[in-house]
Coordinates of C-alpha atoms in Angstrom, one line a residue:
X820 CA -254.4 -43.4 -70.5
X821 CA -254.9 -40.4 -72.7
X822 CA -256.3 -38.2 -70.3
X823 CA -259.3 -36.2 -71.1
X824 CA -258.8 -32.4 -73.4
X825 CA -258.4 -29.8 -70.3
X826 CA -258.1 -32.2 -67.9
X827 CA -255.5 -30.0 -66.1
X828 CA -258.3 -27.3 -65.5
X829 CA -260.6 -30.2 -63.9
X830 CA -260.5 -32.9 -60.9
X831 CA -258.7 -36.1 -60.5
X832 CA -261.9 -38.7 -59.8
X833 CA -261.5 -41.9 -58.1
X834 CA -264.6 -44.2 -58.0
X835 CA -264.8 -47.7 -56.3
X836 CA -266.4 -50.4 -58.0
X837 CA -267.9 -53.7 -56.9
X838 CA -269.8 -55.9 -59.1
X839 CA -273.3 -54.9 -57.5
X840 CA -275.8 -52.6 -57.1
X841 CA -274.1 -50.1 -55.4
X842 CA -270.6 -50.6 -57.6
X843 CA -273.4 -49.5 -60.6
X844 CA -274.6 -46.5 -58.5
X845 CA -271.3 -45.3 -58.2
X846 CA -269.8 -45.6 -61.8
X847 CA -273.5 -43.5 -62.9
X848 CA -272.2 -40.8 -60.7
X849 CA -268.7 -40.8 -61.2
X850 CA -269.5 -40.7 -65.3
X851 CA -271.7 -37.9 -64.7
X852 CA -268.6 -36.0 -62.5
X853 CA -266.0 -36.8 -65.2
X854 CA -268.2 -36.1 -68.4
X855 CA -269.1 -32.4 -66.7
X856 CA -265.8 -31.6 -65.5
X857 CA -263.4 -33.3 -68.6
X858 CA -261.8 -34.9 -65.7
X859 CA -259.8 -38.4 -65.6
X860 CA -260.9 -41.1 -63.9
X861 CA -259.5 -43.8 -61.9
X862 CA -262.1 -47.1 -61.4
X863 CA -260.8 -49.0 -58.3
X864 CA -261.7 -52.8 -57.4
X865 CA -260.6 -53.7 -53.5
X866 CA -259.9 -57.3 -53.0
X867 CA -259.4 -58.9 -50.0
X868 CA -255.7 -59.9 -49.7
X869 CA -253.6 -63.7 -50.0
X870 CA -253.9 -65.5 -46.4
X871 CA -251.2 -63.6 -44.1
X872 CA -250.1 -66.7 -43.2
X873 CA -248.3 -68.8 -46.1
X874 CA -250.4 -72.1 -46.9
X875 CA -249.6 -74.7 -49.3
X876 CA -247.9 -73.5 -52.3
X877 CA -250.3 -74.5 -54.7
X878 CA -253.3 -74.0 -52.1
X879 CA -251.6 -69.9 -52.1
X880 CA -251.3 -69.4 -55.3
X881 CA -254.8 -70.9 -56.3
X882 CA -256.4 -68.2 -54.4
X883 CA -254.1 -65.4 -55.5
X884 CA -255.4 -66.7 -59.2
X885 CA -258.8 -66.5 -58.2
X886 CA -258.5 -62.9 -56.4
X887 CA -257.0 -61.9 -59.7
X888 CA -259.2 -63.3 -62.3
X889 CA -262.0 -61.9 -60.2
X890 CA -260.5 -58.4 -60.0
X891 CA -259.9 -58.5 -63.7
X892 CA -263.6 -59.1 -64.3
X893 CA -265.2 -56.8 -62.2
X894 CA -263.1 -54.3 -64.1
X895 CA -263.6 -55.1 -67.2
X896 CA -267.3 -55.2 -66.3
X897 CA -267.0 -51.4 -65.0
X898 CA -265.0 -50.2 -68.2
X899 CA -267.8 -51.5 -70.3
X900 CA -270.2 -50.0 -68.2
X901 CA -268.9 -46.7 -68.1
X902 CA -268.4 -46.8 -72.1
X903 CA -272.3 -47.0 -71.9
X904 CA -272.1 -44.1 -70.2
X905 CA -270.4 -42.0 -72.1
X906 CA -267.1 -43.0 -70.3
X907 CA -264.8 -44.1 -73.5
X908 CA -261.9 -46.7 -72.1
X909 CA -258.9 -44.4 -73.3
X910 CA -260.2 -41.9 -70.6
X911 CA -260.3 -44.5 -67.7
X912 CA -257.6 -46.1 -65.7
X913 CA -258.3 -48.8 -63.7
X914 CA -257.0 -50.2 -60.6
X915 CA -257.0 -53.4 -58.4
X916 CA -255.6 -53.0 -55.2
X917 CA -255.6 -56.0 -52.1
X918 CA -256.4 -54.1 -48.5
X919 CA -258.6 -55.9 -45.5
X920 CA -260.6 -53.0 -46.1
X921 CA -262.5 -51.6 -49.4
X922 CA -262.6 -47.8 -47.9
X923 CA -259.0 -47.9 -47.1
X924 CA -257.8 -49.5 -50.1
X925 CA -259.6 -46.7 -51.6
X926 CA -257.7 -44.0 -49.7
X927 CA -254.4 -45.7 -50.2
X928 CA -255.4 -45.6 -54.5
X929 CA -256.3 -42.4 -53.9
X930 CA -252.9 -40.8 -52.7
X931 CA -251.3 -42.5 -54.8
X932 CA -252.4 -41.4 -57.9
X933 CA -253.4 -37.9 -56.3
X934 CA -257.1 -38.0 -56.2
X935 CA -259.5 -34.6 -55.5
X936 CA -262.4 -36.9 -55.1
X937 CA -263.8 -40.6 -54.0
X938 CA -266.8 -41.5 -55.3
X939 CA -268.8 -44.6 -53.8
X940 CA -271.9 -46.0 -53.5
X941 CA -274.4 -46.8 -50.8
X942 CA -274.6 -50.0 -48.6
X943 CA -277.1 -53.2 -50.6
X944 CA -279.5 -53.0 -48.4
X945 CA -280.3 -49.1 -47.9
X946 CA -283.7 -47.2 -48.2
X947 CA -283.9 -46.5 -52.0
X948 CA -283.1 -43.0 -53.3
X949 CA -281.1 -42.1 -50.1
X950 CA -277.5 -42.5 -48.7
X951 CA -277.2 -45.7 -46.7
X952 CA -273.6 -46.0 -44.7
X953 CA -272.1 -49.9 -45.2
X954 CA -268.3 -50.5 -44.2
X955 CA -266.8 -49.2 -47.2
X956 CA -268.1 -45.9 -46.8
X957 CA -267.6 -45.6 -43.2
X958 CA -264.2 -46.0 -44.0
X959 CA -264.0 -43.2 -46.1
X960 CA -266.1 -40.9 -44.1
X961 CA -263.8 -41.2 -41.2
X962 CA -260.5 -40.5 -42.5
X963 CA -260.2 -40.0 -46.4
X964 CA -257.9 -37.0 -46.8
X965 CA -260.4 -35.7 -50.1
X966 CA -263.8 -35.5 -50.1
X967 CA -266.2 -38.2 -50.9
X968 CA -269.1 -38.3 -52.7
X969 CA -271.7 -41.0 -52.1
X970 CA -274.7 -42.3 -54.4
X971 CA -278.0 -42.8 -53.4
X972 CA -278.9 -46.5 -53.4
X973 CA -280.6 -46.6 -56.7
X974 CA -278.6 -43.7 -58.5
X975 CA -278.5 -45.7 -61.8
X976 CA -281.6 -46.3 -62.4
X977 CA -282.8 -42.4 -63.3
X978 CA -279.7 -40.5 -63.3
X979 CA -279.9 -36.7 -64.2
X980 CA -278.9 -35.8 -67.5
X981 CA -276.8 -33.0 -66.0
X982 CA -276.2 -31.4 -62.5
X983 CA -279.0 -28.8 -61.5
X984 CA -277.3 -26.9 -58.1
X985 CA -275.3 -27.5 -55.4
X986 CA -276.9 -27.3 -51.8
X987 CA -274.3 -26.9 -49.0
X988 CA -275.7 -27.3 -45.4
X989 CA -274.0 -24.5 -43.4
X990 CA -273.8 -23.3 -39.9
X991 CA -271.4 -20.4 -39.0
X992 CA -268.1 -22.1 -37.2
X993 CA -264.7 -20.8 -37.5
X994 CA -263.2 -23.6 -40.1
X995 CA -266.3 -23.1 -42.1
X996 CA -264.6 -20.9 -44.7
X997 CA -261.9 -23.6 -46.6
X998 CA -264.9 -26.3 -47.1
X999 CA -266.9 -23.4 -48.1
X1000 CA -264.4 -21.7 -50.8
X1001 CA -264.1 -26.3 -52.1
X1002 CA -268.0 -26.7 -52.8
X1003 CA -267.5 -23.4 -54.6
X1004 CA -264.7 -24.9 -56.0
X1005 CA -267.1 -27.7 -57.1
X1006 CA -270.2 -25.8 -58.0
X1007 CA -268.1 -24.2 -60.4
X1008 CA -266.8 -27.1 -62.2
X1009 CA -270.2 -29.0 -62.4
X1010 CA -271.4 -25.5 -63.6
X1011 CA -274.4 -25.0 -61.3
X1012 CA -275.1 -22.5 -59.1
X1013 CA -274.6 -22.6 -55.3
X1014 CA -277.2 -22.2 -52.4
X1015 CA -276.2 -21.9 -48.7
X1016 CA -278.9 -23.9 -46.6
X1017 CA -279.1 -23.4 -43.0
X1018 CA -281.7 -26.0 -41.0
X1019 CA -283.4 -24.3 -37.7
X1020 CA -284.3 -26.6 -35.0
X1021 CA -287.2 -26.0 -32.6
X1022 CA -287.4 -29.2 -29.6
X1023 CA -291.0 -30.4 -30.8
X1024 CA -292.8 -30.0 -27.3
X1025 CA -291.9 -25.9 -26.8
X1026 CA -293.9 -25.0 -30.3
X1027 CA -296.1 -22.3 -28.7
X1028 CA -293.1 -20.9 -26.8
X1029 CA -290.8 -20.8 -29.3
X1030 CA -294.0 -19.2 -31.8
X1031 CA -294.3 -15.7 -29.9
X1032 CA -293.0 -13.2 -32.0
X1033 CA -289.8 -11.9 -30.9
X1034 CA -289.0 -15.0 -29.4
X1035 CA -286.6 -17.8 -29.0
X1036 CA -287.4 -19.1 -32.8
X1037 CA -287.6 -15.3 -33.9
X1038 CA -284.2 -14.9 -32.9
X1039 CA -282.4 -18.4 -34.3
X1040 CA -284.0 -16.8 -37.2
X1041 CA -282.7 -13.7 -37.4
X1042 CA -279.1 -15.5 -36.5
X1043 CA -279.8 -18.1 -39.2
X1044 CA -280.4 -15.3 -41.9
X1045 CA -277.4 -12.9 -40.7
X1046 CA -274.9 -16.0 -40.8
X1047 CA -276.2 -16.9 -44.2
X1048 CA -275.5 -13.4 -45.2
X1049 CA -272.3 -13.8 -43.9
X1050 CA -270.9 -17.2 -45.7
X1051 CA -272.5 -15.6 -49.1
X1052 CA -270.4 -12.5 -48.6
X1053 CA -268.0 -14.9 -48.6
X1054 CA -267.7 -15.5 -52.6
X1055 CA -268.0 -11.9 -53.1
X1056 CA -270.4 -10.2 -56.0
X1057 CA -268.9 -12.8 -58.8
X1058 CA -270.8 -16.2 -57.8
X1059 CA -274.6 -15.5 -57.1
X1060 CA -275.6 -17.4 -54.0
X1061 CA -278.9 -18.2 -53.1
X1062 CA -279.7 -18.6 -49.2
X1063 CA -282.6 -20.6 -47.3
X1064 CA -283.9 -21.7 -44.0
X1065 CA -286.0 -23.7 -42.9
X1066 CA -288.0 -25.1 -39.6
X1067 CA -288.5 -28.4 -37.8
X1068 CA -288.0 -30.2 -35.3
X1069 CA -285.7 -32.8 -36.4
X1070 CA -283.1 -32.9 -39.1
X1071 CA -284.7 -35.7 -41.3
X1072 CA -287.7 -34.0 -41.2
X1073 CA -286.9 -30.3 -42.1
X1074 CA -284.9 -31.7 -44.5
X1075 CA -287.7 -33.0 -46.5
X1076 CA -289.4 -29.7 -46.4
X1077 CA -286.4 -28.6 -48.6
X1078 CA -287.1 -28.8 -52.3
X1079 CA -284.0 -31.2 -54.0
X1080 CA -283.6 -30.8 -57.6
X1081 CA -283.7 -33.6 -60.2
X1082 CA -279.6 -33.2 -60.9
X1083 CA -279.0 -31.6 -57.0
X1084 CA -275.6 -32.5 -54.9
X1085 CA -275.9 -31.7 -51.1
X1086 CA -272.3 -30.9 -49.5
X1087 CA -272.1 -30.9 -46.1
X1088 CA -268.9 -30.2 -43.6
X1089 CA -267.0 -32.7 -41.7
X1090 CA -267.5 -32.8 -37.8
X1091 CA -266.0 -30.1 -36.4
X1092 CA -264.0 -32.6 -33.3
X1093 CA -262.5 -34.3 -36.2
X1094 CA -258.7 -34.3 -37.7
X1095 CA -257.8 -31.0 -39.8
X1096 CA -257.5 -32.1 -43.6
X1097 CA -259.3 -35.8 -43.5
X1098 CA -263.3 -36.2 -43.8
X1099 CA -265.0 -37.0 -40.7
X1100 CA -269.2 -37.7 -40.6
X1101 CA -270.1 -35.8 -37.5
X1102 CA -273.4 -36.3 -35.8
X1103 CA -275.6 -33.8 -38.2
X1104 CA -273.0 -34.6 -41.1
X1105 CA -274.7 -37.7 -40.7
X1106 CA -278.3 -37.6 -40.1
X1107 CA -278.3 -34.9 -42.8
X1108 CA -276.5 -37.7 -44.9
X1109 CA -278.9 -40.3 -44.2
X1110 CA -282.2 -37.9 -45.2
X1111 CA -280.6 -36.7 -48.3
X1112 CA -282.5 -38.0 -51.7
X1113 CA -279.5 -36.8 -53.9
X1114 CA -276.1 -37.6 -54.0
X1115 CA -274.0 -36.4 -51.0
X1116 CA -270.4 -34.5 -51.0
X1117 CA -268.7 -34.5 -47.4
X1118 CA -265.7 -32.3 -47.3
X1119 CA -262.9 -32.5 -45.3
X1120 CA -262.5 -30.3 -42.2
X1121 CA -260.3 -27.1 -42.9
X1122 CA -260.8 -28.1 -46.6
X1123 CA -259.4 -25.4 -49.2
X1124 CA -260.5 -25.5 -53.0
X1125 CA -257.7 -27.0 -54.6
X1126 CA -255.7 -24.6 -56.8
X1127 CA -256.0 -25.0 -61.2
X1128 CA -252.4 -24.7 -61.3
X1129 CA -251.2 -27.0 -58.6
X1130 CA -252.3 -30.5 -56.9
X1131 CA -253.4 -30.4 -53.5
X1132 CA -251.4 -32.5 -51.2
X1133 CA -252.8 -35.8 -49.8
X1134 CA -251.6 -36.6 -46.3

C-alpha cells in the first residue's frame, strides 16, 4: 500500500466491514476519518473460523473455500465502496482474519498492524440515527486497547461533508486528564474545535427542592461550571474550549436538550472500575452512547494522546 502523503503526522485507522448495513455505516465514517486526517486505513472482514474439529478432508476444505471466497468479496465490495468515497485502493489495506468473535478479531488486526483507532458500526436492528450495541461492538467496548468509534445506524445515508466539533462528556475524576489531552489529540486532527460538556442530574420527583436558589441544584451547578473551568485550563490558552451544562433528570433526556452539529463526534471516557489502557463502556459511558445522534468516540481509561513522532503501544 502506498500510504497516504503525511501519513506519519496522522492516525493509523482500522474499520470493520460486513457486507450490510452497518459494514456501509462504518466505511462512511472511516472514509470521512482517513480523508481529514491523510491517515491509512486498514478494512477488516472477521470470519468465523474452519470447524475445531477436523471433518472430512474434502468436507474441511469445502468450507475453508467458501469462508475464503466470501471474505474476498465482502472486501472487494468495501474497496469499491470506499473508492466512491473518496477512498482510492492504493491508500487501503485490507484484511481477513478467522476469530469466533468479530470484535476480537478486530482487536487482534488491530495490534498487529498498530492501530490508533477501530471504527465499527451499529447493530441491524438499532433506532436509526443513534448508536445501537450488537456483539461486535460489545466486544470492542469492553477490552480494545484504542479507542473505538462507532456509527450511528444509518450513518451512510447523509454523511457530513466534513467534521463540525468535537463534544466530550466530562466529569472531574482523577484519570480524566490522559483521555482528555487524546480527544484533544483528535479534535485537532479532524480540525474542529473542542467543547467540554458536563450533564447535571436532578432525581425527577425533588424539582421544587432542588429549584430554591442556593440550593442543592445551585450548588451541582456551581461545581459543574468550576470543574469545567478546570478540564479547559487543561489545554492551556492555545486550543479555545468551549464549556456547557445542562439539566435533566435523566441522561437520555438532557442529552437531547444538547444541540449536535450536522458533522459533531461525541467522546466520552471509559468506566472508571475498568482496566487501565483498554476501553470499557461504563454505565453513563453507555446510556450517553445509546442517546447520542452522532457518531460516538469512547477512549480508553488512562488514555494519553499518542505522540507524532512515535506509536503508541498496544497491549
Amino acid at each position: 500500500m502506498n500510504a497516504p502523503e503525511n501519513a506519519a503526522d496522522g492516525m493509523r485507522v482500522l474499520v470493520g466491514y460486513a457486507p450490510d448495513e452497518r459494514g456501509d455505516d462504518a466505511l462512511a465514517l472511516a472514509a470521512l476519518l482517513v480523508r481529514t486526517m491523510r491517515a491509512p486505513l486498514t478494512a477488516v472482514h472477521v470470519h468465523p473460523p474452519p470447524w475445531p474439529t477436523p471433518g472430512p478432508g474434502a468436507v474441511d476444505a469445502e468450507w475453508v473455500a467458501y469462508l475464503k471466497g466470501q471474505a474476498d468479496e465482502a472486501l472487494e465490495a468495501a474497496l469499491a465502496r470506499l473508492a466512491e468515497l473518496g477512498v482510492p485502493r492504493r491508500d487501503v489495506t485490507p484484511r481477513v482474519q478467522a476469530h469466533r468473535g468479530s470484535g476480537r478479531g478486530l482487536i487482534e488486526v488491530a495490534k498487529d498492524v498498530g492501530a490508533d483507532l477501530i471504527v465499527a458500526g451499529s447493530a441491524p436492528r438499532g433506532r436509526r440515527g443513534r448508536v445501537a450495541v450488537g456483539s461486535t461492538a460489545d466486544q470492542l467496548l469492553h477490552g480494545s486497547p484504542v479507542p473505538v468509534m462507532l456509527a450511528p445506524r444509518g450513518y451512510a445515508a447523509h454523511p457530513p461533508r466534513r467534521f463540525s466539533r468535537m463534544t466530550v462528556a466530562y466529569w472531574r475524576r482523577r484519570d480524566a486528564e490522559g483521555p482528555l489531552s487524546a480527544a484533544a489529540a483528535f479534535a485537532e486532527r479532524l480540525d474542529v474545535e473542542l467543547r467540554l460538556l458536563t450533564l447535571v442530574l436532578r432525581p425527577p420527583g425533588l424539582a421544587a427542592r432542588f429549584q430554591v436558589p442556593g440550593g442543592v441544584l445551585d450548588r451541582q451547578l456551581a461545581q459543574a461550571e468550576e470543574d469545567l473551568r478546570y478540564a479547559a485550563g487543561l489545554f492551556g490558552g492555545g486550543t479555545p474550549v468551549e464549556r456547557r451544562t445542562a439539566i435533566g433528570t435523566d441522561i437520555a433526556k438532557t442529552l437531547g436538550t444538547v444541540d449536535m452539529l450536522h458533522g459533531e463526534v461525541l467522546a466520552c471516557l471509559s468506566g472508571h472500575d475498568g482496566p487501565l489502557r483498554k476501553v470499557f463502556l461504563g454505565e453513563s459511558s453507555g446510556k450517553i452512547l445509546r442517546a447520542a445522534p452522532c457518531p460516538v468516540l469512547l477512549l480508553p481509561r488512562g488514555a494519553a494522546a499518542p505522540s507524532r513522532d512515535e506509536k503508541p503501544q498496544v497491549r
